[in-house]
Amino acid sequence: MTLRPPLRIPGITTLPPSAPGMRIGLFGGSFNPIHDGHLLVMEETMRRLELDALWVLVTPGNPLKNNSGLPPLAERVRAARARIRHPRVRVTGFEAEKGFAYTWQTIRFLTRTLPDRRFVWIMGADSLADFHRWERWRDIAAMVPIAVYVRPGAGRRALASRAAATLDHAQHDERTAPLLAYARPPAWIYLQGRQSTLSSSSIRNGAPPRQA
């Protein structure tokens, strides 16, 4: 199992508080930087899935990307906390303290450590399109329900992806979104809704914000 060197930063790598029975969304990423498109996804998925909380998991680095120019974890966590105003959203870099390099490690830890919470993994449609490239992606789908939120230009590619085809039998109707946290995995849903063309890379390149 691949692990990174553990990195403990008080107040940054702490796991958020929770209680048995809570429906908790897990929204992971580099957040370099966090932007209104991220906030939109958080707001919409919390509302549509009727979540009790949403944890923003700021990763030490994406295994599928070049992380050489990535700002320090603490800087990205603090920036995310400064932007988020929702009282039930918590930002953490706890994966760094555990030395986790992959999402499946994070989800396995949470579902084993907190088995009486109902976790839902949240991703954008662009991530679903590449989901088959994730380490042990089938295991991820077998551990938690997944909510996929529409992204401009990614819908067709996402729904025609290898992961979508493999998990076709496990797709739930969008109208059942409030029940997803209770579904037995594999289970996933594709959510249509408000969209933003913003991306972290476009912001770093100076692109103007637009919403759809």
Tab-separated table of C-alpha atoms in Angstrom:
chain	number	residue	atom	x	y	z
A	1	MET	CA	0.000	0.000	0.000
A	2	THR	CA	1.450	3.361	-1.050
A	3	LEU	CA	1.648	5.971	1.712
A	4	ARG	CA	3.078	9.469	1.855
A	5	PRO	CA	5.191	10.609	4.810
A	6	PRO	CA	2.685	11.648	7.516
A	7	LEU	CA	2.286	15.398	7.957
A	8	ARG	CA	0.602	16.594	11.144
A	9	ILE	CA	-0.376	20.268	11.315
A	10	PRO	CA	-2.500	21.249	14.338
A	11	GLY	CA	-5.846	22.661	13.284
A	12	ILE	CA	-5.246	21.698	9.645
A	13	THR	CA	-5.094	17.897	9.611
A	14	THR	CA	-7.782	17.316	12.246
A	15	LEU	CA	-10.791	15.182	11.324
A	16	PRO	CA	-14.058	17.151	11.640
A	17	PRO	CA	-16.492	16.199	14.420
A	18	SER	CA	-19.503	14.036	13.603
A	19	ALA	CA	-22.179	11.906	15.232
A	20	PRO	CA	-23.691	8.471	14.536
A	21	GLY	CA	-26.255	8.442	11.749
A	22	MET	CA	-25.048	11.640	10.108
A	23	ARG	CA	-25.180	11.842	6.304
A	24	ILE	CA	-21.799	13.276	5.311
A	25	GLY	CA	-20.652	14.285	1.849
A	26	LEU	CA	-16.955	13.884	1.030
A	27	PHE	CA	-15.665	16.361	-1.535
A	28	GLY	CA	-11.980	15.916	-2.265
A	29	GLY	CA	-9.495	17.810	-4.382
A	30	SER	CA	-6.380	19.944	-4.533
A	31	PHE	CA	-8.422	23.189	-4.413
A	32	ASN	CA	-5.670	25.191	-6.082
A	33	PRO	CA	-7.435	27.521	-5.698
A	34	ILE	CA	-10.940	26.980	-4.351
A	35	HIS	CA	-13.500	28.920	-6.419
A	36	ASP	CA	-17.219	29.627	-6.883
A	37	GLY	CA	-17.658	26.488	-8.986
A	38	HIS	CA	-16.610	24.387	-5.990
A	39	LEU	CA	-18.981	26.324	-3.739
A	40	LEU	CA	-21.824	25.766	-6.182
A	41	VAL	CA	-21.280	22.003	-6.147
A	42	MET	CA	-21.171	22.005	-2.352
A	43	GLU	CA	-24.396	23.973	-2.046
A	44	GLU	CA	-26.285	21.943	-4.629
A	45	THR	CA	-25.205	18.519	-3.397
A	46	MET	CA	-25.904	19.385	0.235
A	47	ARG	CA	-29.382	20.528	-0.700
A	48	ARG	CA	-30.221	17.777	-3.184
A	49	LEU	CA	-28.814	14.913	-1.098
A	50	GLU	CA	-30.153	16.419	2.153
A	51	LEU	CA	-26.776	16.019	3.839
A	52	ASP	CA	-26.139	16.799	7.487
A	53	ALA	CA	-22.565	17.855	6.748
A	54	LEU	CA	-20.028	18.099	3.974
A	55	TRP	CA	-16.311	17.584	4.468
A	56	VAL	CA	-13.959	19.282	2.037
A	57	LEU	CA	-10.899	17.021	1.871
A	58	VAL	CA	-7.933	19.079	0.723
A	59	THR	CA	-5.479	16.551	-0.658
A	60	PRO	CA	-1.698	16.760	-0.269
A	61	GLY	CA	-1.515	16.171	-4.051
A	62	ASN	CA	-3.331	14.503	-6.935
A	63	PRO	CA	-1.573	11.264	-8.004
A	64	LEU	CA	-2.696	11.870	-11.598
A	65	LYS	CA	-1.265	15.387	-11.837
A	66	ASN	CA	2.047	17.199	-11.598
A	67	ASN	CA	2.105	18.620	-8.075
A	68	SER	CA	5.433	20.443	-8.314
A	69	GLY	CA	3.793	23.885	-8.203
A	70	LEU	CA	1.151	23.027	-5.618
A	71	PRO	CA	0.973	25.505	-2.699
A	72	PRO	CA	1.442	24.077	0.809
A	73	LEU	CA	-1.465	22.124	2.272
A	74	ALA	CA	-2.033	24.530	5.159
A	75	GLU	CA	-2.262	27.467	2.758
A	76	ARG	CA	-4.933	25.749	0.664
A	77	VAL	CA	-6.920	24.634	3.712
A	78	ARG	CA	-6.940	28.147	5.165
A	79	ALA	CA	-7.923	29.654	1.805
A	80	ALA	CA	-10.844	27.229	1.524
A	81	ARG	CA	-12.016	27.967	5.050
A	82	ALA	CA	-11.900	31.686	4.304
A	83	ARG	CA	-14.177	31.265	1.275
A	84	ILE	CA	-16.740	28.875	2.744
A	85	ARG	CA	-19.512	30.351	4.837
A	86	HIS	CA	-21.887	27.371	5.108
A	87	PRO	CA	-22.150	26.342	8.795
A	88	ARG	CA	-22.256	22.608	7.988
A	89	VAL	CA	-19.220	22.523	5.698
A	90	ARG	CA	-15.867	21.640	7.245
A	91	VAL	CA	-12.454	21.805	5.561
A	92	THR	CA	-9.690	19.408	6.539
A	93	GLY	CA	-6.335	18.143	5.329
A	94	PHE	CA	-6.512	15.004	7.479
A	95	GLU	CA	-5.327	12.738	4.641
A	96	ALA	CA	-1.841	14.217	5.041
A	97	GLU	CA	-1.638	13.186	8.703
A	98	LYS	CA	-2.572	9.614	7.762
A	99	GLY	CA	-0.136	9.568	4.856
A	100	PHE	CA	-2.853	8.643	2.380
A	101	ALA	CA	-1.919	8.882	-1.284
A	102	TYR	CA	-5.189	7.623	-2.821
A	103	THR	CA	-8.911	8.162	-2.368
A	104	TRP	CA	-9.609	4.486	-1.688
A	105	GLN	CA	-7.376	4.700	1.398
A	106	THR	CA	-9.318	7.687	2.698
A	107	ILE	CA	-12.692	6.055	2.172
A	108	ARG	CA	-11.617	2.733	3.626
A	109	PHE	CA	-10.321	4.499	6.745
A	110	LEU	CA	-13.496	6.550	7.219
A	111	THR	CA	-15.942	3.696	6.620
A	112	ARG	CA	-14.028	1.413	8.996
A	113	THR	CA	-13.334	4.017	11.677
A	114	LEU	CA	-16.814	5.579	11.552
A	115	PRO	CA	-19.055	2.742	10.340
A	116	ASP	CA	-22.209	4.334	11.778
A	117	ARG	CA	-21.907	7.442	9.570
A	118	ARG	CA	-23.421	7.499	6.086
A	119	PHE	CA	-20.778	8.813	3.736
A	120	VAL	CA	-21.332	9.886	0.124
A	121	TRP	CA	-18.435	10.612	-2.226
A	122	ILE	CA	-19.015	13.728	-4.353
A	123	MET	CA	-17.307	14.330	-7.689
A	124	GLY	CA	-17.790	16.396	-10.813
A	125	ALA	CA	-18.744	14.837	-14.137
A	126	ASP	CA	-15.226	15.524	-15.416
A	127	SER	CA	-13.888	13.267	-12.647
A	128	LEU	CA	-16.317	10.489	-13.569
A	129	ALA	CA	-14.962	10.594	-17.114
A	130	ASP	CA	-11.511	9.723	-15.736
A	131	PHE	CA	-12.641	7.652	-12.767
A	132	HIS	CA	-11.328	4.423	-14.298
A	133	ARG	CA	-7.804	5.863	-13.983
A	134	TRP	CA	-8.123	6.220	-10.205
A	135	GLU	CA	-6.295	3.671	-8.066
A	136	ARG	CA	-8.743	0.881	-7.101
A	137	TRP	CA	-11.738	2.798	-8.424
A	138	ARG	CA	-13.964	-0.263	-8.287
A	139	ASP	CA	-13.216	-0.575	-4.572
A	140	ILE	CA	-14.224	3.058	-4.072
A	141	ALA	CA	-17.571	2.400	-5.751
A	142	ALA	CA	-18.049	-0.694	-3.590
A	143	MET	CA	-17.462	1.221	-0.343
A	144	VAL	CA	-19.621	4.356	-0.635
A	145	PRO	CA	-22.458	5.782	-2.736
A	146	ILE	CA	-21.267	8.371	-5.247
A	147	ALA	CA	-22.932	11.622	-6.334
A	148	VAL	CA	-21.749	12.975	-9.684
A	149	TYR	CA	-22.527	16.629	-10.364
A	150	VAL	CA	-22.826	17.947	-13.908
A	151	ARG	CA	-19.912	19.954	-15.322
A	152	PRO	CA	-20.024	22.068	-18.503
A	153	GLY	CA	-18.858	20.071	-21.511
A	154	ALA	CA	-18.214	16.898	-19.513
A	155	GLY	CA	-21.652	15.281	-19.433
A	156	ARG	CA	-21.469	13.251	-22.619
A	157	ARG	CA	-17.915	12.056	-21.966
A	158	ALA	CA	-18.751	11.190	-18.354
A	159	LEU	CA	-21.868	9.152	-19.124
A	160	ALA	CA	-20.046	7.319	-21.932
A	161	SER	CA	-17.023	6.606	-19.750
A	162	ARG	CA	-15.680	3.206	-18.797
A	163	ALA	CA	-16.694	3.710	-15.156
A	164	ALA	CA	-20.252	4.744	-16.065
A	165	ALA	CA	-20.630	1.697	-18.298
A	166	THR	CA	-19.232	-0.635	-15.643
A	167	LEU	CA	-21.507	0.824	-12.971
A	168	ASP	CA	-24.553	1.256	-15.198
A	169	HIS	CA	-26.519	-1.276	-13.147
A	170	ALA	CA	-25.909	0.787	-10.008
A	171	GLN	CA	-27.133	4.176	-11.274
A	172	HIS	CA	-30.095	5.564	-9.356
A	173	ASP	CA	-32.704	7.987	-10.631
A	174	GLU	CA	-31.900	11.635	-9.938
A	175	ARG	CA	-35.253	12.023	-8.204
A	176	THR	CA	-34.115	9.657	-5.444
A	177	ALA	CA	-31.173	11.879	-4.464
A	178	PRO	CA	-32.280	12.313	-0.812
A	179	LEU	CA	-32.059	8.530	-0.365
A	180	LEU	CA	-28.579	8.082	-1.820
A	181	ALA	CA	-26.809	8.191	1.560
A	182	TYR	CA	-28.837	5.143	2.598
A	183	ALA	CA	-28.206	3.161	-0.588
A	184	ARG	CA	-26.061	0.059	-0.478
A	185	PRO	CA	-22.974	0.512	-2.674
A	186	PRO	CA	-22.320	0.350	-5.482
A	187	ALA	CA	-24.822	3.143	-6.017
A	188	TRP	CA	-24.419	6.408	-7.859
A	189	ILE	CA	-26.484	9.279	-9.136
A	190	TYR	CA	-25.966	11.925	-11.808
A	191	LEU	CA	-27.184	15.343	-10.713
A	192	GLN	CA	-28.165	18.027	-13.209
A	193	GLY	CA	-28.337	21.640	-12.041
A	194	ARG	CA	-26.681	25.031	-12.018
A	195	GLN	CA	-23.246	25.035	-13.579
A	196	SER	CA	-20.092	27.114	-13.520
A	197	THR	CA	-17.427	27.098	-16.210
A	198	LEU	CA	-14.780	27.972	-13.642
A	199	SER	CA	-11.929	25.604	-13.000
A	200	SER	CA	-8.864	25.962	-10.817
A	201	SER	CA	-6.605	25.738	-13.865
A	202	SER	CA	-8.544	28.477	-15.690
A	203	ILE	CA	-8.218	30.756	-12.657
A	204	ARG	CA	-4.481	30.135	-12.476
A	205	ASN	CA	-4.350	31.053	-16.164
A	206	GLY	CA	-6.359	34.235	-15.631
A	207	ALA	CA	-9.664	33.217	-17.260
A	208	PRO	CA	-12.773	35.338	-16.364
A	209	PRO	CA	-15.584	33.630	-14.365
A	210	ARG	CA	-18.849	32.599	-16.052
A	211	GLN	CA	-21.891	30.698	-14.832
A	212	ALA	CA	-24.449	28.652	-16.757
